[in-house]
PDB file of C-alpha atoms in Angstrom:
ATOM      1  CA  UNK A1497     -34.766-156.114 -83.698  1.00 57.00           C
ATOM      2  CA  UNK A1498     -37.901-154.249 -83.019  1.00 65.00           C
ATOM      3  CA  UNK A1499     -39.985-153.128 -85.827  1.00 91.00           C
ATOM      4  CA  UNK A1500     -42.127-150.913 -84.020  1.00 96.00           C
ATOM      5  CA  UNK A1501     -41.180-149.188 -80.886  1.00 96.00           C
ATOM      6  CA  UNK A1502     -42.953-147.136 -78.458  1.00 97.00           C
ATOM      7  CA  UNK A1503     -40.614-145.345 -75.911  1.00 95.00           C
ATOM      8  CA  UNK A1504     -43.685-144.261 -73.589  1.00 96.00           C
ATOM      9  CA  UNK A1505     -44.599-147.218 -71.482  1.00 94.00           C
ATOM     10  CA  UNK A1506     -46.715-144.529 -69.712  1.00 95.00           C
ATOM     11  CA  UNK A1507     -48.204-141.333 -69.546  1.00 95.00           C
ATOM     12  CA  UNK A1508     -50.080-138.895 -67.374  1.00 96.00           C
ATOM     13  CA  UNK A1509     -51.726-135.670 -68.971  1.00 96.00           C
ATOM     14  CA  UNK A1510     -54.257-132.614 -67.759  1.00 97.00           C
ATOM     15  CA  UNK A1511     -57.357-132.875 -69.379  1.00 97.00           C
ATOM     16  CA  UNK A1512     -57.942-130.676 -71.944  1.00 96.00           C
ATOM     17  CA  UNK A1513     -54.449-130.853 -73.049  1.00 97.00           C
ATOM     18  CA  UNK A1514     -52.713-132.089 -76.163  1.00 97.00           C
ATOM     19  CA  UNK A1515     -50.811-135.373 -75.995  1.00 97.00           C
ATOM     20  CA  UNK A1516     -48.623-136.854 -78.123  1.00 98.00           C
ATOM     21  CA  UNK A1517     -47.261-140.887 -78.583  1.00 98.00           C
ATOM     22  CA  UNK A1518     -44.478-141.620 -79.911  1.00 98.00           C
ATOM     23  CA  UNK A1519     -43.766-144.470 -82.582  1.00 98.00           C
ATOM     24  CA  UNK A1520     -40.872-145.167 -84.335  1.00 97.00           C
ATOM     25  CA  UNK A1521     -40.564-148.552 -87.016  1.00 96.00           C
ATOM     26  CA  UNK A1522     -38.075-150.031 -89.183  1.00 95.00           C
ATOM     27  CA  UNK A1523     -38.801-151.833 -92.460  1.00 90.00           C
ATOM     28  CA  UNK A1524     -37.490-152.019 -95.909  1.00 87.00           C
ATOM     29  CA  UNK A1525     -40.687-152.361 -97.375  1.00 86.00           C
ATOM     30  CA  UNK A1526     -41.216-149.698 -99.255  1.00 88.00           C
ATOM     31  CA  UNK A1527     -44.827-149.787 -99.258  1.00 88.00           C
ATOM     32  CA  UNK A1528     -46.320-150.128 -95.729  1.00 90.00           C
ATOM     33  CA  UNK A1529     -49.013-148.436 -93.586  1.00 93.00           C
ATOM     34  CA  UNK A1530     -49.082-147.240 -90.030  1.00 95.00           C
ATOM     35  CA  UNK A1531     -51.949-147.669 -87.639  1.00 96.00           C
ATOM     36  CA  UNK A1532     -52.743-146.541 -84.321  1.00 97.00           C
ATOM     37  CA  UNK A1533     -55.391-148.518 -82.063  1.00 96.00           C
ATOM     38  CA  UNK A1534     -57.256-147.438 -78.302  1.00 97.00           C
ATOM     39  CA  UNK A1535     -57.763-150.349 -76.136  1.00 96.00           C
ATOM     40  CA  UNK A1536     -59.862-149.270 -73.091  1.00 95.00           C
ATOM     41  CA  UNK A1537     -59.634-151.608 -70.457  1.00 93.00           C
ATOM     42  CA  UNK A1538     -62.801-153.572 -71.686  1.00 91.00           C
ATOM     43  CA  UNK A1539     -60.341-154.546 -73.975  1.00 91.00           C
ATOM     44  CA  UNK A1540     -61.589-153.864 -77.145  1.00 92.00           C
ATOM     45  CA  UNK A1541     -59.448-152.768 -80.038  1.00 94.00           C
ATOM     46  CA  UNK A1542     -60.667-149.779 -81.422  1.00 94.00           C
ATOM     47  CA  UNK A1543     -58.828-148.331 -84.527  1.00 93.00           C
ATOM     48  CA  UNK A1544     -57.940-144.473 -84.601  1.00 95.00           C
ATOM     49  CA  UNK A1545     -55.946-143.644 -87.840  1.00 95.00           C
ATOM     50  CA  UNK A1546     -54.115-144.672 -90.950  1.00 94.00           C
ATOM     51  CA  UNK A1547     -51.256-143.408 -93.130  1.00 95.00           C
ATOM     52  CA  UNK A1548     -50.262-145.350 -95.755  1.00 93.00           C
ATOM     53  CA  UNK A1549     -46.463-144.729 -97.105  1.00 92.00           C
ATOM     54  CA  UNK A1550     -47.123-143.290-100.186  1.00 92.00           C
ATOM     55  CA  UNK A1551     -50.058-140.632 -98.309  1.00 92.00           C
ATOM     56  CA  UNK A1552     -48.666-137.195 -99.063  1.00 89.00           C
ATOM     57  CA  UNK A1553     -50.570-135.941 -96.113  1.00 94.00           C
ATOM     58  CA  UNK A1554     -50.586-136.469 -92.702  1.00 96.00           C
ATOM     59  CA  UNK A1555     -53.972-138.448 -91.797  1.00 96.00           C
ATOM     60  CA  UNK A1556     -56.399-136.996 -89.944  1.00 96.00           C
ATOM     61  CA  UNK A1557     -59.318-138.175 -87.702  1.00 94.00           C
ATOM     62  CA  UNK A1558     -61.353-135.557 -85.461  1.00 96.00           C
ATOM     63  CA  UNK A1559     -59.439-135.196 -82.594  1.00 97.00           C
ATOM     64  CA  UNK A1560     -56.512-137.891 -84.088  1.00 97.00           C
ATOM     65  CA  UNK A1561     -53.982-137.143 -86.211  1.00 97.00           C
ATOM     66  CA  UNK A1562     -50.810-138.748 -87.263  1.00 97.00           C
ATOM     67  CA  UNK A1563     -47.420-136.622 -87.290  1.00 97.00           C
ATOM     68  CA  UNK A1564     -45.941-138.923 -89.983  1.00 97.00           C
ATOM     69  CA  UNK A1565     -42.218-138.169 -90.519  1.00 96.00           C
ATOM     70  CA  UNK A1566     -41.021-140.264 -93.366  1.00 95.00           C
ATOM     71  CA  UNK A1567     -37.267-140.000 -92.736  1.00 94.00           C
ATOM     72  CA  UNK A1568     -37.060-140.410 -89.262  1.00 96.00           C
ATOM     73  CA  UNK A1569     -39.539-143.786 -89.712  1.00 96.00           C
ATOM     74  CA  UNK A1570     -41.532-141.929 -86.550  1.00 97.00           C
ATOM     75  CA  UNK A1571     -45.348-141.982 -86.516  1.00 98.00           C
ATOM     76  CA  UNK A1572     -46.742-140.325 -83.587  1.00 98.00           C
ATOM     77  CA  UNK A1573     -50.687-139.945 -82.548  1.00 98.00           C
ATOM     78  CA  UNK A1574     -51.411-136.848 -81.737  1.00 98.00           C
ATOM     79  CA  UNK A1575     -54.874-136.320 -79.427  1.00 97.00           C
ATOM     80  CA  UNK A1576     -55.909-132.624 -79.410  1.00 95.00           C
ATOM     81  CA  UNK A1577     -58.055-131.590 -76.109  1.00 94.00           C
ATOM     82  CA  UNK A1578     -57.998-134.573 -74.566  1.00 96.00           C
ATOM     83  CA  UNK A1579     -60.769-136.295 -72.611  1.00 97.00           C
ATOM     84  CA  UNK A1580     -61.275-138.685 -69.429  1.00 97.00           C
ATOM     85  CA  UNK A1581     -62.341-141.055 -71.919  1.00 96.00           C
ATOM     86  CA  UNK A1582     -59.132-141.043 -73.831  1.00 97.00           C
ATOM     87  CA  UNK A1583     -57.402-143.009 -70.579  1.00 98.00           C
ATOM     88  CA  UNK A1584     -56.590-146.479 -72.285  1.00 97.00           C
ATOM     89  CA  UNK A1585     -53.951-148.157 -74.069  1.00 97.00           C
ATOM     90  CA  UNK A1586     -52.287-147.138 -77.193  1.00 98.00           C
ATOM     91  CA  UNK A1587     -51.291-149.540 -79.366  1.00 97.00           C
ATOM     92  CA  UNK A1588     -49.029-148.394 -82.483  1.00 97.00           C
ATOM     93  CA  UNK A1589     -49.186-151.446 -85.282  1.00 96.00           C
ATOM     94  CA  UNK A1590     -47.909-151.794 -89.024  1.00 94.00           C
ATOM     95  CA  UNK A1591     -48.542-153.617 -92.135  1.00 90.00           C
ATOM     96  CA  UNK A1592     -45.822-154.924 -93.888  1.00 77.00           C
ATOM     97  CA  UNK A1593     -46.416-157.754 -96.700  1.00 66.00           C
ATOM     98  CA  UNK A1594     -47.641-157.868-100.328  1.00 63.00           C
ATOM     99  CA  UNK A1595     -50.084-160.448-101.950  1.00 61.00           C
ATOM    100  CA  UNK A1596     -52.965-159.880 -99.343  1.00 59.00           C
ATOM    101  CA  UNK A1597     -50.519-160.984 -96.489  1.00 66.00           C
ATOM    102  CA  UNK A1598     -51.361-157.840 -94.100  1.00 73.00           C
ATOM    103  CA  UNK A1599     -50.080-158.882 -90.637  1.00 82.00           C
ATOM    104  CA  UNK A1600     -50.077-156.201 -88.464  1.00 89.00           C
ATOM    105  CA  UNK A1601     -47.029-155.971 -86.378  1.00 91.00           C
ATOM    106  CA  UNK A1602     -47.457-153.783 -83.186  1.00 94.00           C
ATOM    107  CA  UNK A1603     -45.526-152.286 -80.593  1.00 95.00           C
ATOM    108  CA  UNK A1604     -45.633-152.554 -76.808  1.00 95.00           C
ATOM    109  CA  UNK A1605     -47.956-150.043 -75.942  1.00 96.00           C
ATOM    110  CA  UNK A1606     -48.758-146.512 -74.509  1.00 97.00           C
ATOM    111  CA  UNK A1607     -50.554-146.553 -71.006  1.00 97.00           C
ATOM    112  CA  UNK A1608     -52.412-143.099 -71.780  1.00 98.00           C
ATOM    113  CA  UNK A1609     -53.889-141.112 -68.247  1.00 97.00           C
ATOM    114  CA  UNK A1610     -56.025-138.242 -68.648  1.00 97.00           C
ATOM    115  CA  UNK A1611     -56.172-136.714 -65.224  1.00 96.00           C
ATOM    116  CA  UNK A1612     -59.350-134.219 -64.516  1.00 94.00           C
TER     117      UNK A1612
ATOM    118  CA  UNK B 522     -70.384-153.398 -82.818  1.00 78.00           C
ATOM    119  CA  UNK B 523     -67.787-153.815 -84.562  1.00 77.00           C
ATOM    120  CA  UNK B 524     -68.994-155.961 -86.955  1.00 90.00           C
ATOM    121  CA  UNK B 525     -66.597-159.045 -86.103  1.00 96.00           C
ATOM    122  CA  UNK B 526     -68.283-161.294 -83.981  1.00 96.00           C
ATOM    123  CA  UNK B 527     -66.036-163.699 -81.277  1.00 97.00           C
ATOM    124  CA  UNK B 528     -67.454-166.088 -79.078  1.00 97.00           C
ATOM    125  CA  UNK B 529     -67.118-166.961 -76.537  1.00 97.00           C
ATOM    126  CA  UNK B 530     -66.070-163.838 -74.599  1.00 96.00           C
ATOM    127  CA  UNK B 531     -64.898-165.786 -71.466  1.00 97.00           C
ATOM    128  CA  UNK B 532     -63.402-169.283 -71.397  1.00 97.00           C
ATOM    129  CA  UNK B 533     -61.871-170.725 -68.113  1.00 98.00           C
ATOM    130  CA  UNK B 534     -60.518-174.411 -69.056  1.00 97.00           C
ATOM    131  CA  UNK B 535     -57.877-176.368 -67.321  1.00 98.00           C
ATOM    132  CA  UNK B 536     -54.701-177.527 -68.447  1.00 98.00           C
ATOM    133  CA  UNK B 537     -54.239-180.377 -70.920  1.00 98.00           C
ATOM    134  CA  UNK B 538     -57.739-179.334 -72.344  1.00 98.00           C
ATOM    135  CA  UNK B 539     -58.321-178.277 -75.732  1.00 98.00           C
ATOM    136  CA  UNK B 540     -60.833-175.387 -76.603  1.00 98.00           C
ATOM    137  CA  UNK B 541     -62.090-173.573 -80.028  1.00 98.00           C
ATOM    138  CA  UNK B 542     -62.850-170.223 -80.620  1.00 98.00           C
ATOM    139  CA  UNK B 543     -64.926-168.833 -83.272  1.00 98.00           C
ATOM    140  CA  UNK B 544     -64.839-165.863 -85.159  1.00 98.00           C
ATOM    141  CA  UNK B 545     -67.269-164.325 -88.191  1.00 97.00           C
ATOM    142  CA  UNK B 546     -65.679-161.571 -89.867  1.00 96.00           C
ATOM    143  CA  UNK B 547     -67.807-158.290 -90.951  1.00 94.00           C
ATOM    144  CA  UNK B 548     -69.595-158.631 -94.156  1.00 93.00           C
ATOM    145  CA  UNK B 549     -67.607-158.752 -96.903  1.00 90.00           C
ATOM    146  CA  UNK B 550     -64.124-158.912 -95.721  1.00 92.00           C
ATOM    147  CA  UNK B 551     -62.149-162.058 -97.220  1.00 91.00           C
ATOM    148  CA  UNK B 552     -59.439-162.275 -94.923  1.00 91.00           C
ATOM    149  CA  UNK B 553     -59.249-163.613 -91.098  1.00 94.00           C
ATOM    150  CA  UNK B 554     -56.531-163.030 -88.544  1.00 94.00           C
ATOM    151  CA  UNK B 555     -56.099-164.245 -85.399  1.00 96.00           C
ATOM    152  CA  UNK B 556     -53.906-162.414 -83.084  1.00 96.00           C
ATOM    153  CA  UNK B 557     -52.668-163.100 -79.400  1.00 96.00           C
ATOM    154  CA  UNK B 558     -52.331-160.757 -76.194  1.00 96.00           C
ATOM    155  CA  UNK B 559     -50.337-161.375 -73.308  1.00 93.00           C
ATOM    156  CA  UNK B 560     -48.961-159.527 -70.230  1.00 86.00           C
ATOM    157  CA  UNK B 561     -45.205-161.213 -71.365  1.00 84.00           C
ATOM    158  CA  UNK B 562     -45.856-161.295 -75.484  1.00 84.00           C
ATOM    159  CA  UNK B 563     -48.129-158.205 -75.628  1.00 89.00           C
ATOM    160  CA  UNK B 564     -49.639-158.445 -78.990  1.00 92.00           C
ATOM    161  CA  UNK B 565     -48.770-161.115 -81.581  1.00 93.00           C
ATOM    162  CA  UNK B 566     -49.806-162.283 -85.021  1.00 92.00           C
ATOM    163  CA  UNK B 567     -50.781-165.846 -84.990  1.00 95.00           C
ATOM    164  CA  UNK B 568     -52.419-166.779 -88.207  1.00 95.00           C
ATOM    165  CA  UNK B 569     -53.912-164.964 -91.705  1.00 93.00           C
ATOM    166  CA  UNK B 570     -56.621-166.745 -93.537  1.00 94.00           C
ATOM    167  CA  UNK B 571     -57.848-164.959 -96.975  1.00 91.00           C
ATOM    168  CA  UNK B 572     -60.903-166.257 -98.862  1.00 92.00           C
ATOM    169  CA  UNK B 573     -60.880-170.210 -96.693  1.00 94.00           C
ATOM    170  CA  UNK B 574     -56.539-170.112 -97.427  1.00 94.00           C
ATOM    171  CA  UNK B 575     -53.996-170.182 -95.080  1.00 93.00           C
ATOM    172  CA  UNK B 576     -51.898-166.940 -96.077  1.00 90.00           C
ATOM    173  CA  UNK B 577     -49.551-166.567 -93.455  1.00 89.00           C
ATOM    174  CA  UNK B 578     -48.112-167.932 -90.075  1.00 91.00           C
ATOM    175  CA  UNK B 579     -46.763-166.096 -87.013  1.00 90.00           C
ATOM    176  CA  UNK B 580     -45.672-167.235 -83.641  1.00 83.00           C
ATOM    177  CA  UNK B 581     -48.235-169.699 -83.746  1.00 93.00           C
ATOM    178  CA  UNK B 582     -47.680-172.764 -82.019  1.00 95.00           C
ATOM    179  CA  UNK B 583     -47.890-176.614 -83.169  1.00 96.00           C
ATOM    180  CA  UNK B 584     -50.394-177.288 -80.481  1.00 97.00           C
ATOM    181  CA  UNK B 585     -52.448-174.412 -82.328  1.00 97.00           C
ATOM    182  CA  UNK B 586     -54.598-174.746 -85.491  1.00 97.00           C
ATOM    183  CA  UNK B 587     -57.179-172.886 -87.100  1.00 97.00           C
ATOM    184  CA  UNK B 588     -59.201-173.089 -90.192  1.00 97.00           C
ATOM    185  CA  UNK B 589     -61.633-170.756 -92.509  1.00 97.00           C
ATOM    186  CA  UNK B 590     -64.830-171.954 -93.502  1.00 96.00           C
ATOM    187  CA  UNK B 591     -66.341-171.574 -96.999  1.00 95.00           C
ATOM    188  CA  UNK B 592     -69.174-168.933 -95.277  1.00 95.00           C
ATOM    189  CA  UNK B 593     -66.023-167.146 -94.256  1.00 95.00           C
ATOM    190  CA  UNK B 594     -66.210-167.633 -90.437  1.00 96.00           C
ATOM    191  CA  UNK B 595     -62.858-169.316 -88.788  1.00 98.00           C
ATOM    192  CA  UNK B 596     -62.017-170.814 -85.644  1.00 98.00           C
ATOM    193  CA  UNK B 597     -59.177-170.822 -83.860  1.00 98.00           C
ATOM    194  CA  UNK B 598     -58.328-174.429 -82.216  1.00 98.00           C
ATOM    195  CA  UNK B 599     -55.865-174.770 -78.830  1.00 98.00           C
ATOM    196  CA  UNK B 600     -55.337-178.047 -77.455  1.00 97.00           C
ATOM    197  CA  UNK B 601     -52.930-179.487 -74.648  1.00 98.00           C
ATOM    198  CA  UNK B 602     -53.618-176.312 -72.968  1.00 98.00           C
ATOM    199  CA  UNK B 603     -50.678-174.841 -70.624  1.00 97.00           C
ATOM    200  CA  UNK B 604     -51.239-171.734 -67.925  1.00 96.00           C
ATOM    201  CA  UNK B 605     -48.799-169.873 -70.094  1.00 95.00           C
ATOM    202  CA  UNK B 606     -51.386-169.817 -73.048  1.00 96.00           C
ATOM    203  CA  UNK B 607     -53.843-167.636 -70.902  1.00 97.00           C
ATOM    204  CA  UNK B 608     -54.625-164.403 -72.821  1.00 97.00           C
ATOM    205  CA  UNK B 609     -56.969-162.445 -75.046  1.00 97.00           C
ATOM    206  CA  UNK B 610     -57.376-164.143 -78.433  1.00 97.00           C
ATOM    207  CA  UNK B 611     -58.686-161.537 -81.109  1.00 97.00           C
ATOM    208  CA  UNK B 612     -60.059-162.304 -84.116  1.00 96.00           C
ATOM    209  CA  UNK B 613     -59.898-159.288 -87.104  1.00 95.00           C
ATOM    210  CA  UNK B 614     -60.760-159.263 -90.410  1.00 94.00           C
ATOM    211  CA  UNK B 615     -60.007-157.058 -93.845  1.00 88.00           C
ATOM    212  CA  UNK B 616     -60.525-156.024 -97.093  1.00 78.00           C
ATOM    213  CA  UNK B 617     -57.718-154.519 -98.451  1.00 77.00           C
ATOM    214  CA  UNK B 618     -54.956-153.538 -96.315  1.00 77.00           C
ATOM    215  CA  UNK B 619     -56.290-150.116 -94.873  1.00 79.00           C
ATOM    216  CA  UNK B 620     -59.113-151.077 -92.616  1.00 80.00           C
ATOM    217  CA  UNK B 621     -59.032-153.569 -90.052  1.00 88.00           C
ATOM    218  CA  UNK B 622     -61.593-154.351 -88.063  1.00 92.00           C
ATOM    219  CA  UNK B 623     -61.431-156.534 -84.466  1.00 95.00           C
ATOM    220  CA  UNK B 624     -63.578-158.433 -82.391  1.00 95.00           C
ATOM    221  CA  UNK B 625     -64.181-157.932 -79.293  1.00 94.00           C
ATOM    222  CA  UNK B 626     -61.419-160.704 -78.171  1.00 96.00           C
ATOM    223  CA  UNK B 627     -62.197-163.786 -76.230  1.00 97.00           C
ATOM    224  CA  UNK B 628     -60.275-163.824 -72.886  1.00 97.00           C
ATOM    225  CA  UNK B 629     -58.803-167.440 -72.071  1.00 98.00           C
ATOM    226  CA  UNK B 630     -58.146-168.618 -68.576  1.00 97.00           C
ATOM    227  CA  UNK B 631     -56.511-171.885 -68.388  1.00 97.00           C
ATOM    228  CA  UNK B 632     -56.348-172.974 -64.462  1.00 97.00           C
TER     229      UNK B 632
END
């Protein structure tokens, strides 16, 4: 079964606009963290945002932030006024282990493009 | 920059061969993974090193070996190369399990 899951093999969106990714993950862990990373198509991983399972607040990162919904195991990026440069990949990813074993585990991918 | 170094950034070998990558993590950070990206895989955890011990195994496969040196750095070793292992190879590293930083990947072209 998949443990993370992005629905949104693509997306097109108005510059200026507000976008949001969806992520949904399963786990029984109950402590884990979410991540989000950009890959531009120079294909670096850039990372974005973190909320860690026991964070009482949604994280926040400029223009990121992370609509963290516990109960529904969703974590979705939000980008506020997008940009051009915010046409990449969007890679959702989470860390599951104890005992310094952090794999990430990541999903398939957003296809994020920010039309001018 | 990042602060994890990979080299080489480019690597066009042909089957059968056997190439290493290399990886130095950002200062300070104990613990080494090596990940995998394909077009049919997309992005998967191949190997965790923490402090020069192996910590944990993914989908990595017997033809596949790495290793972390005492000054931290690790390389990741592929031999009997097949078309099918063409892909970007990233290297990241940690402290902790908040903050992960990645290299810059080294794209493999096996022909």
């Amino acid at each position: 079964a998949q443990k993370i899951t992005q629905t949104q093999p693509g997306m097109f969106v108005q510059e200026k606009e507000a976008v949001t990714l969806d992520c949904t993950y399963d786990t029984s862990d109950p402590s884990y963290g979410l991540f989000w990373y950009k890959q531009p198509s120079s294909g670096e991983m850039i990372f974005l945002i973190y909320q860690g399972s026991y964070d009482q607040q949604n994280a926040t990162e400029g223009r990121y932030s992370l609509n963290f919904q516990k109960a529904r195991k969703s974590a979705n990026l939000v980008i506020s006024a997008s940009q051009l440069g915010d046409s990449a990949m969007y890679f959702c990813a989470m860390r599951e282990g104890k005992d310094s074993n952090y794999q990430l585990i990541w999903g398939a991918g957003t296809k994020l493009i920010i039309k001018p | 920059d990042s602060g994890v170094t990979q080299t080489p950034k480019h690597l066009i070998t042909a089957t059968g061969q056997r190439v290493t990558l290399r990886c130095s993590p950002r200062s300070g950070d104990l613990s080494v993974y090596w990940y995998q990206q394909s077009l049919d895989q997309g992005l998967q955890f191949l190997i965790q090193y923490y402090n020069g011990e192996e910590r944990a195994k993914g989908n990595i496969l017997e033809r596949f070996s790495a290793q972390q040196f005492p000054d931290l750095h690790s390389e990741l070793n592929l031999s009997s190369l097949e078309l099918g292992d063409s892909a970007l190879y990233f290297c990241a590293s940690s402290v902790g399990d908040r903050v992960y930083t990645f290299g810059s990947g080294t794209r493999l072209t096996v022909v």
